[in-house]
Amino acid sequence: MRNREFLIWALVFAIAGIFQVYRGAPLDGSFFLIAVAIMSLIHVSDVQAFPIARGYFIKLYFLGDVIALACFKIHTKPSLIAILLLLPLILFAMRGRGLSAAVVAPLTRSIGVWVALAVTVAFYEMLSYIVGDVTNRPYHYPTISMLVDPMLHNVGGRIFFVACWTLIGYKFIFQKQVH
Amino acid sequence: MHLSTSFGYVIAIVIGLLINEYSRQRPTRIIRLGQIFQIGLSHQLTRFSLVFIWWWLGWHFLGSLQPI
């Protein structure tokens, strides 16, 4: 189970990293490839915990940072620093050893359905990007980013996006493990 | 062409909502997305991957100096 989990995520991240380099964002690509390297280290060394601070202080740090992020204009140095300050939380989120969930038929089926939808959207978006790039008409073949970005230049749109993004991140980072 | 390409994303959102609604009515057939994430988050590598993807979305849309 652990081997399959590692192989699937490593493959997804490697493809994402290569695509980022193709679209002219080598820094984004290197993030994905660094994530694959960290994943490999976790997989090989069986790291169990990153006790860097108590949960209460981490939550304050997290909330303070995302509030600042909502206030800054996007694609500027302050927002860049704010987002980089969230990076250590990725390691904090790995605390504790993973538990095995019983793989039952509804779970396998459900994961299959959602993954099929996600992969279809990913291919559709990638195809849109490539066709727009090759024909030099990116406006006619927009990616999700191109559709969302204009909303984020508006304060209301940015606060809405950051609020949704924060809720998801809070859940991902601080969610207790299920037994 | 812009509208028809964008319409594809709208269809994907609608399909997602329909699957979600189906999972609310028939939880024994399809498990709700929230529960799938909950199970995924109890696996160390999946948790790391999901948090990384979450962080990268913030980087991509908000933090990166490279315009979209």
PDB file of C-alpha atoms in Angstrom:
ATOM      1  CA  MET A   1       0.000   0.000   0.000  1.00  0.00           C
ATOM      2  CA  ARG A   2       2.770   2.419   1.003  1.00  0.00           C
ATOM      3  CA  ASN A   3       4.807   1.567  -2.109  1.00  0.00           C
ATOM      4  CA  ARG A   4       1.817   2.137  -4.385  1.00  0.00           C
ATOM      5  CA  GLU A   5       1.023   5.415  -2.630  1.00  0.00           C
ATOM      6  CA  PHE A   6       4.610   6.583  -3.143  1.00  0.00           C
ATOM      7  CA  LEU A   7       4.747   5.541  -6.809  1.00  0.00           C
ATOM      8  CA  ILE A   8       1.436   7.229  -7.704  1.00  0.00           C
ATOM      9  CA  TRP A   9       2.282  10.563  -6.054  1.00  0.00           C
ATOM     10  CA  ALA A  10       5.881  10.566  -7.312  1.00  0.00           C
ATOM     11  CA  LEU A  11       4.644   9.952 -10.876  1.00  0.00           C
ATOM     12  CA  VAL A  12       1.950  12.667 -10.644  1.00  0.00           C
ATOM     13  CA  PHE A  13       4.434  15.204  -9.264  1.00  0.00           C
ATOM     14  CA  ALA A  14       7.118  14.308 -11.810  1.00  0.00           C
ATOM     15  CA  ILE A  15       4.646  14.819 -14.699  1.00  0.00           C
ATOM     16  CA  ALA A  16       3.445  18.099 -13.123  1.00  0.00           C
ATOM     17  CA  GLY A  17       7.048  19.262 -12.696  1.00  0.00           C
ATOM     18  CA  ILE A  18       7.959  18.502 -16.309  1.00  0.00           C
ATOM     19  CA  PHE A  19       4.805  20.277 -17.531  1.00  0.00           C
ATOM     20  CA  GLN A  20       5.678  23.364 -15.463  1.00  0.00           C
ATOM     21  CA  VAL A  21       9.092  23.489 -17.132  1.00  0.00           C
ATOM     22  CA  TYR A  22       7.383  23.109 -20.546  1.00  0.00           C
ATOM     23  CA  ARG A  23       5.070  26.052 -19.825  1.00  0.00           C
ATOM     24  CA  GLY A  24       8.066  28.226 -19.009  1.00  0.00           C
ATOM     25  CA  ALA A  25       7.882  28.111 -15.218  1.00  0.00           C
ATOM     26  CA  PRO A  26      11.101  26.288 -14.205  1.00  0.00           C
ATOM     27  CA  LEU A  27      10.815  27.460 -10.580  1.00  0.00           C
ATOM     28  CA  ASP A  28       7.378  25.825 -10.269  1.00  0.00           C
ATOM     29  CA  GLY A  29       8.813  22.735 -11.926  1.00  0.00           C
ATOM     30  CA  SER A  30      11.667  22.598  -9.421  1.00  0.00           C
ATOM     31  CA  PHE A  31       9.174  22.836  -6.527  1.00  0.00           C
ATOM     32  CA  PHE A  32       7.449  19.688  -7.772  1.00  0.00           C
ATOM     33  CA  LEU A  33      10.744  17.882  -8.297  1.00  0.00           C
ATOM     34  CA  ILE A  34      11.954  18.893  -4.802  1.00  0.00           C
ATOM     35  CA  ALA A  35       8.658  17.529  -3.456  1.00  0.00           C
ATOM     36  CA  VAL A  36       9.413  14.206  -5.200  1.00  0.00           C
ATOM     37  CA  ALA A  37      12.870  14.192  -3.564  1.00  0.00           C
ATOM     38  CA  ILE A  38      11.378  14.880  -0.097  1.00  0.00           C
ATOM     39  CA  MET A  39       8.770  12.193  -0.711  1.00  0.00           C
ATOM     40  CA  SER A  40      11.522   9.721  -1.623  1.00  0.00           C
ATOM     41  CA  LEU A  41      13.384  10.570   1.600  1.00  0.00           C
ATOM     42  CA  ILE A  42      10.235  10.054   3.669  1.00  0.00           C
ATOM     43  CA  HIS A  43       9.574   6.794   1.871  1.00  0.00           C
ATOM     44  CA  VAL A  44      13.084   5.426   2.353  1.00  0.00           C
ATOM     45  CA  SER A  45      13.739   6.706   5.875  1.00  0.00           C
ATOM     46  CA  ASP A  46      10.214   6.198   7.246  1.00  0.00           C
ATOM     47  CA  VAL A  47      10.267   9.609   8.981  1.00  0.00           C
ATOM     48  CA  GLN A  48       7.487   9.786  11.536  1.00  0.00           C
ATOM     49  CA  ALA A  49       7.357  13.291  12.969  1.00  0.00           C
ATOM     50  CA  PHE A  50       8.545  16.886  12.663  1.00  0.00           C
ATOM     51  CA  PRO A  51       8.057  18.287  16.180  1.00  0.00           C
ATOM     52  CA  ILE A  52       8.848  21.939  15.371  1.00  0.00           C
ATOM     53  CA  ALA A  53       6.403  23.714  17.719  1.00  0.00           C
ATOM     54  CA  ARG A  54       3.157  23.328  19.594  1.00  0.00           C
ATOM     55  CA  GLY A  55      -0.044  23.271  17.532  1.00  0.00           C
ATOM     56  CA  TYR A  56      -1.440  26.470  19.079  1.00  0.00           C
ATOM     57  CA  PHE A  57       1.493  28.624  17.929  1.00  0.00           C
ATOM     58  CA  ILE A  58       1.492  26.987  14.518  1.00  0.00           C
ATOM     59  CA  LYS A  59      -2.198  27.831  14.078  1.00  0.00           C
ATOM     60  CA  LEU A  60      -1.583  31.486  15.022  1.00  0.00           C
ATOM     61  CA  TYR A  61       1.356  31.619  12.604  1.00  0.00           C
ATOM     62  CA  PHE A  62      -0.782  30.071   9.860  1.00  0.00           C
ATOM     63  CA  LEU A  63      -3.757  32.405  10.368  1.00  0.00           C
ATOM     64  CA  GLY A  64      -1.591  35.545  10.682  1.00  0.00           C
ATOM     65  CA  ASP A  65       0.193  34.675   7.472  1.00  0.00           C
ATOM     66  CA  VAL A  66      -2.948  34.007   5.397  1.00  0.00           C
ATOM     67  CA  ILE A  67      -4.614  37.221   6.667  1.00  0.00           C
ATOM     68  CA  ALA A  68      -1.531  39.137   5.515  1.00  0.00           C
ATOM     69  CA  LEU A  69      -1.697  37.257   2.213  1.00  0.00           C
ATOM     70  CA  ALA A  70      -5.306  38.365   1.661  1.00  0.00           C
ATOM     71  CA  CYS A  71      -4.258  42.003   2.192  1.00  0.00           C
ATOM     72  CA  PHE A  72      -1.343  42.027  -0.264  1.00  0.00           C
ATOM     73  CA  LYS A  73      -1.709  42.460  -4.010  1.00  0.00           C
ATOM     74  CA  ILE A  74      -1.047  39.236  -5.872  1.00  0.00           C
ATOM     75  CA  HIS A  75       2.208  38.504  -7.727  1.00  0.00           C
ATOM     76  CA  THR A  76       4.163  41.033  -5.610  1.00  0.00           C
ATOM     77  CA  LYS A  77       7.153  40.601  -3.289  1.00  0.00           C
ATOM     78  CA  PRO A  78       5.101  40.812  -0.037  1.00  0.00           C
ATOM     79  CA  SER A  79       2.737  38.077  -1.237  1.00  0.00           C
ATOM     80  CA  LEU A  80       5.743  36.034  -2.411  1.00  0.00           C
ATOM     81  CA  ILE A  81       7.305  36.255   1.085  1.00  0.00           C
ATOM     82  CA  ALA A  82       3.976  35.431   2.768  1.00  0.00           C
ATOM     83  CA  ILE A  83       3.497  32.308   0.662  1.00  0.00           C
ATOM     84  CA  LEU A  84       7.104  31.176   1.219  1.00  0.00           C
ATOM     85  CA  LEU A  85       6.588  31.533   4.986  1.00  0.00           C
ATOM     86  CA  LEU A  86       3.908  28.844   4.738  1.00  0.00           C
ATOM     87  CA  LEU A  87       6.372  26.273   3.361  1.00  0.00           C
ATOM     88  CA  PRO A  88       7.528  24.917   6.774  1.00  0.00           C
ATOM     89  CA  LEU A  89       3.916  23.966   7.499  1.00  0.00           C
ATOM     90  CA  ILE A  90       4.099  21.301   4.791  1.00  0.00           C
ATOM     91  CA  LEU A  91       6.617  19.470   6.967  1.00  0.00           C
ATOM     92  CA  PHE A  92       4.570  20.119  10.108  1.00  0.00           C
ATOM     93  CA  ALA A  93       1.562  18.504   8.418  1.00  0.00           C
ATOM     94  CA  MET A  94       3.458  15.224   8.122  1.00  0.00           C
ATOM     95  CA  ARG A  95       3.547  14.698  11.882  1.00  0.00           C
ATOM     96  CA  GLY A  96       2.491  11.277  13.035  1.00  0.00           C
ATOM     97  CA  ARG A  97       2.628   7.957  11.326  1.00  0.00           C
ATOM     98  CA  GLY A  98       0.194   7.169   8.564  1.00  0.00           C
ATOM     99  CA  LEU A  99      -2.565   4.749   9.414  1.00  0.00           C
ATOM    100  CA  SER A 100      -3.848   2.095   7.091  1.00  0.00           C
ATOM    101  CA  ALA A 101      -7.458   2.484   6.079  1.00  0.00           C
ATOM    102  CA  ALA A 102      -9.301  -0.696   5.145  1.00  0.00           C
ATOM    103  CA  VAL A 103      -9.711  -0.675   1.379  1.00  0.00           C
ATOM    104  CA  VAL A 104     -13.358  -1.495   0.868  1.00  0.00           C
ATOM    105  CA  ALA A 105     -15.275  -1.586  -2.401  1.00  0.00           C
ATOM    106  CA  PRO A 106     -17.109   1.777  -2.015  1.00  0.00           C
ATOM    107  CA  LEU A 107     -13.829   3.505  -1.198  1.00  0.00           C
ATOM    108  CA  THR A 108     -12.041   2.090  -4.237  1.00  0.00           C
ATOM    109  CA  ARG A 109     -15.019   2.943  -6.448  1.00  0.00           C
ATOM    110  CA  SER A 110     -15.300   6.463  -5.039  1.00  0.00           C
ATOM    111  CA  ILE A 111     -11.609   7.202  -5.457  1.00  0.00           C
ATOM    112  CA  GLY A 112     -11.847   5.860  -9.018  1.00  0.00           C
ATOM    113  CA  VAL A 113     -14.764   8.169  -9.872  1.00  0.00           C
ATOM    114  CA  TRP A 114     -13.135  11.322  -8.446  1.00  0.00           C
ATOM    115  CA  VAL A 115      -9.713  10.512  -9.899  1.00  0.00           C
ATOM    116  CA  ALA A 116     -11.298   9.941 -13.344  1.00  0.00           C
ATOM    117  CA  LEU A 117     -12.909  13.386 -13.179  1.00  0.00           C
ATOM    118  CA  ALA A 118      -9.697  15.046 -11.935  1.00  0.00           C
ATOM    119  CA  VAL A 119      -7.540  13.399 -14.615  1.00  0.00           C
ATOM    120  CA  THR A 120     -10.035  14.341 -17.353  1.00  0.00           C
ATOM    121  CA  VAL A 121     -10.004  17.989 -16.244  1.00  0.00           C
ATOM    122  CA  ALA A 122      -6.191  17.956 -16.009  1.00  0.00           C
ATOM    123  CA  PHE A 123      -5.859  16.593 -19.572  1.00  0.00           C
ATOM    124  CA  TYR A 124      -8.485  19.028 -20.879  1.00  0.00           C
ATOM    125  CA  GLU A 125      -6.627  21.949 -19.316  1.00  0.00           C
ATOM    126  CA  MET A 126      -3.250  20.696 -20.555  1.00  0.00           C
ATOM    127  CA  LEU A 127      -4.670  20.291 -24.065  1.00  0.00           C
ATOM    128  CA  SER A 128      -6.137  23.815 -23.920  1.00  0.00           C
ATOM    129  CA  TYR A 129      -2.752  25.178 -22.913  1.00  0.00           C
ATOM    130  CA  ILE A 130      -0.862  23.297 -25.631  1.00  0.00           C
ATOM    131  CA  VAL A 131      -3.342  24.207 -28.408  1.00  0.00           C
ATOM    132  CA  GLY A 132      -3.352  27.855 -27.279  1.00  0.00           C
ATOM    133  CA  ASP A 133       0.446  27.838 -27.196  1.00  0.00           C
ATOM    134  CA  VAL A 134       0.902  26.152 -30.589  1.00  0.00           C
ATOM    135  CA  THR A 135      -1.716  28.285 -32.384  1.00  0.00           C
ATOM    136  CA  ASN A 136      -0.536  31.397 -30.496  1.00  0.00           C
ATOM    137  CA  ARG A 137      -4.124  32.113 -29.466  1.00  0.00           C
ATOM    138  CA  PRO A 138      -4.105  31.475 -25.669  1.00  0.00           C
ATOM    139  CA  TYR A 139      -7.218  33.640 -25.130  1.00  0.00           C
ATOM    140  CA  HIS A 140      -9.274  31.237 -27.254  1.00  0.00           C
ATOM    141  CA  TYR A 141      -8.069  28.203 -25.291  1.00  0.00           C
ATOM    142  CA  PRO A 142      -7.968  29.384 -21.662  1.00  0.00           C
ATOM    143  CA  THR A 143      -6.617  27.375 -18.755  1.00  0.00           C
ATOM    144  CA  ILE A 144      -8.264  27.458 -15.317  1.00  0.00           C
ATOM    145  CA  SER A 145      -5.533  29.842 -14.162  1.00  0.00           C
ATOM    146  CA  MET A 146      -6.335  32.301 -16.966  1.00  0.00           C
ATOM    147  CA  LEU A 147     -10.008  32.292 -15.991  1.00  0.00           C
ATOM    148  CA  VAL A 148      -9.408  32.645 -12.239  1.00  0.00           C
ATOM    149  CA  ASP A 149      -6.536  35.176 -12.303  1.00  0.00           C
ATOM    150  CA  PRO A 150      -8.599  38.280 -13.287  1.00  0.00           C
ATOM    151  CA  MET A 151     -10.896  37.709 -10.288  1.00  0.00           C
ATOM    152  CA  LEU A 152      -7.906  37.737  -7.923  1.00  0.00           C
ATOM    153  CA  HIS A 153      -6.893  41.259  -8.946  1.00  0.00           C
ATOM    154  CA  ASN A 154     -10.165  42.403  -7.390  1.00  0.00           C
ATOM    155  CA  VAL A 155     -10.083  42.737  -3.556  1.00  0.00           C
ATOM    156  CA  GLY A 156     -13.398  40.912  -3.063  1.00  0.00           C
ATOM    157  CA  GLY A 157     -12.375  38.075  -5.357  1.00  0.00           C
ATOM    158  CA  ARG A 158      -9.013  37.762  -3.629  1.00  0.00           C
ATOM    159  CA  ILE A 159     -10.544  37.644  -0.128  1.00  0.00           C
ATOM    160  CA  PHE A 160     -13.032  34.990  -1.284  1.00  0.00           C
ATOM    161  CA  PHE A 161     -10.255  32.906  -2.861  1.00  0.00           C
ATOM    162  CA  VAL A 162      -7.939  33.226   0.161  1.00  0.00           C
ATOM    163  CA  ALA A 163     -10.810  32.346   2.539  1.00  0.00           C
ATOM    164  CA  CYS A 164     -11.646  29.134   0.622  1.00  0.00           C
ATOM    165  CA  TRP A 165      -7.961  28.290   0.175  1.00  0.00           C
ATOM    166  CA  THR A 166      -7.288  28.879   3.903  1.00  0.00           C
ATOM    167  CA  LEU A 167     -10.179  26.658   5.007  1.00  0.00           C
ATOM    168  CA  ILE A 168      -8.914  23.814   2.837  1.00  0.00           C
ATOM    169  CA  GLY A 169      -5.315  24.329   3.993  1.00  0.00           C
ATOM    170  CA  TYR A 170      -6.343  24.469   7.645  1.00  0.00           C
ATOM    171  CA  LYS A 171      -8.186  21.178   7.242  1.00  0.00           C
ATOM    172  CA  PHE A 172      -5.266  19.551   5.410  1.00  0.00           C
ATOM    173  CA  ILE A 173      -2.605  20.699   7.879  1.00  0.00           C
ATOM    174  CA  PHE A 174      -4.413  20.380  11.216  1.00  0.00           C
ATOM    175  CA  GLN A 175      -6.883  17.538  10.501  1.00  0.00           C
ATOM    176  CA  LYS A 176      -6.572  14.759  13.082  1.00  0.00           C
ATOM    177  CA  GLN A 177      -5.944  11.303  11.687  1.00  0.00           C
ATOM    178  CA  VAL A 178      -8.849   8.898  11.414  1.00  0.00           C
ATOM    179  CA  HIS A 179      -8.696   5.409  12.907  1.00  0.00           C
TER     180      HIS A 179
ATOM    181  CA  MET B   1     -13.830  29.624 -28.937  1.00  0.00           C
ATOM    182  CA  HIS B   2     -13.037  31.183 -25.551  1.00  0.00           C
ATOM    183  CA  LEU B   3     -16.585  30.526 -24.346  1.00  0.00           C
ATOM    184  CA  SER B   4     -16.794  26.988 -25.686  1.00  0.00           C
ATOM    185  CA  THR B   5     -13.453  26.042 -24.080  1.00  0.00           C
ATOM    186  CA  SER B   6     -14.547  27.624 -20.785  1.00  0.00           C
ATOM    187  CA  PHE B   7     -17.811  25.693 -21.022  1.00  0.00           C
ATOM    188  CA  GLY B   8     -15.804  22.478 -20.681  1.00  0.00           C
ATOM    189  CA  TYR B   9     -14.712  23.548 -17.181  1.00  0.00           C
ATOM    190  CA  VAL B  10     -18.331  24.379 -16.298  1.00  0.00           C
ATOM    191  CA  ILE B  11     -19.381  20.879 -17.383  1.00  0.00           C
ATOM    192  CA  ALA B  12     -16.655  19.397 -15.143  1.00  0.00           C
ATOM    193  CA  ILE B  13     -17.946  21.434 -12.166  1.00  0.00           C
ATOM    194  CA  VAL B  14     -21.519  20.273 -12.852  1.00  0.00           C
ATOM    195  CA  ILE B  15     -20.395  16.624 -13.065  1.00  0.00           C
ATOM    196  CA  GLY B  16     -18.523  17.085  -9.759  1.00  0.00           C
ATOM    197  CA  LEU B  17     -21.639  18.517  -8.103  1.00  0.00           C
ATOM    198  CA  LEU B  18     -23.751  15.639  -9.467  1.00  0.00           C
ATOM    199  CA  ILE B  19     -21.302  13.038  -8.121  1.00  0.00           C
ATOM    200  CA  ASN B  20     -21.295  14.839  -4.777  1.00  0.00           C
ATOM    201  CA  GLU B  21     -25.096  14.852  -4.668  1.00  0.00           C
ATOM    202  CA  TYR B  22     -25.197  11.157  -5.592  1.00  0.00           C
ATOM    203  CA  SER B  23     -22.744  10.398  -2.778  1.00  0.00           C
ATOM    204  CA  ARG B  24     -25.007  12.243  -0.312  1.00  0.00           C
ATOM    205  CA  GLN B  25     -27.986  10.117  -1.347  1.00  0.00           C
ATOM    206  CA  ARG B  26     -26.146   6.802  -1.770  1.00  0.00           C
ATOM    207  CA  PRO B  27     -23.190   6.885   0.658  1.00  0.00           C
ATOM    208  CA  THR B  28     -22.864   3.104   0.445  1.00  0.00           C
ATOM    209  CA  ARG B  29     -22.204   3.354  -3.322  1.00  0.00           C
ATOM    210  CA  ILE B  30     -19.985   6.440  -3.457  1.00  0.00           C
ATOM    211  CA  ILE B  31     -18.202   7.827  -0.392  1.00  0.00           C
ATOM    212  CA  ARG B  32     -18.353  11.597   0.053  1.00  0.00           C
ATOM    213  CA  LEU B  33     -15.331  13.587  -1.074  1.00  0.00           C
ATOM    214  CA  GLY B  34     -14.737  14.929   2.453  1.00  0.00           C
ATOM    215  CA  GLN B  35     -14.470  11.390   3.808  1.00  0.00           C
ATOM    216  CA  ILE B  36     -12.066  10.382   1.035  1.00  0.00           C
ATOM    217  CA  PHE B  37      -9.831  13.318   1.960  1.00  0.00           C
ATOM    218  CA  GLN B  38     -10.107  12.369   5.625  1.00  0.00           C
ATOM    219  CA  ILE B  39      -8.889   8.854   4.866  1.00  0.00           C
ATOM    220  CA  GLY B  40      -6.185  10.181   2.528  1.00  0.00           C
ATOM    221  CA  LEU B  41      -4.942  12.578   5.194  1.00  0.00           C
ATOM    222  CA  SER B  42      -4.238   9.666   7.510  1.00  0.00           C
ATOM    223  CA  HIS B  43      -1.584   8.458   5.067  1.00  0.00           C
ATOM    224  CA  GLN B  44       1.675  10.336   5.504  1.00  0.00           C
ATOM    225  CA  LEU B  45       2.682  10.638   1.827  1.00  0.00           C
ATOM    226  CA  THR B  46      -0.833  11.513   0.673  1.00  0.00           C
ATOM    227  CA  ARG B  47      -1.059  14.129   3.400  1.00  0.00           C
ATOM    228  CA  PHE B  48       2.283  15.607   2.355  1.00  0.00           C
ATOM    229  CA  SER B  49       1.183  15.597  -1.315  1.00  0.00           C
ATOM    230  CA  LEU B  50      -2.188  17.232  -0.642  1.00  0.00           C
ATOM    231  CA  VAL B  51      -0.638  19.949   1.535  1.00  0.00           C
ATOM    232  CA  PHE B  52       2.043  20.546  -1.091  1.00  0.00           C
ATOM    233  CA  ILE B  53      -0.592  20.877  -3.884  1.00  0.00           C
ATOM    234  CA  TRP B  54      -2.565  23.261  -1.643  1.00  0.00           C
ATOM    235  CA  TRP B  55       0.561  25.346  -1.038  1.00  0.00           C
ATOM    236  CA  TRP B  56       1.473  25.368  -4.741  1.00  0.00           C
ATOM    237  CA  LEU B  57      -1.998  26.641  -5.691  1.00  0.00           C
ATOM    238  CA  GLY B  58      -1.401  29.587  -3.316  1.00  0.00           C
ATOM    239  CA  TRP B  59       2.022  30.120  -4.837  1.00  0.00           C
ATOM    240  CA  HIS B  60       0.670  29.941  -8.394  1.00  0.00           C
ATOM    241  CA  PHE B  61      -2.339  32.238  -7.940  1.00  0.00           C
ATOM    242  CA  LEU B  62      -1.074  34.639  -5.265  1.00  0.00           C
ATOM    243  CA  GLY B  63       2.634  34.544  -4.521  1.00  0.00           C
ATOM    244  CA  SER B  64       4.585  33.842  -7.697  1.00  0.00           C
ATOM    245  CA  LEU B  65       6.130  36.896  -9.336  1.00  0.00           C
ATOM    246  CA  GLN B  66       5.603  35.276 -12.733  1.00  0.00           C
ATOM    247  CA  PRO B  67       2.289  36.548 -14.146  1.00  0.00           C
ATOM    248  CA  ILE B  68      -0.208  33.897 -15.257  1.00  0.00           C
TER     249      ILE B  68
END
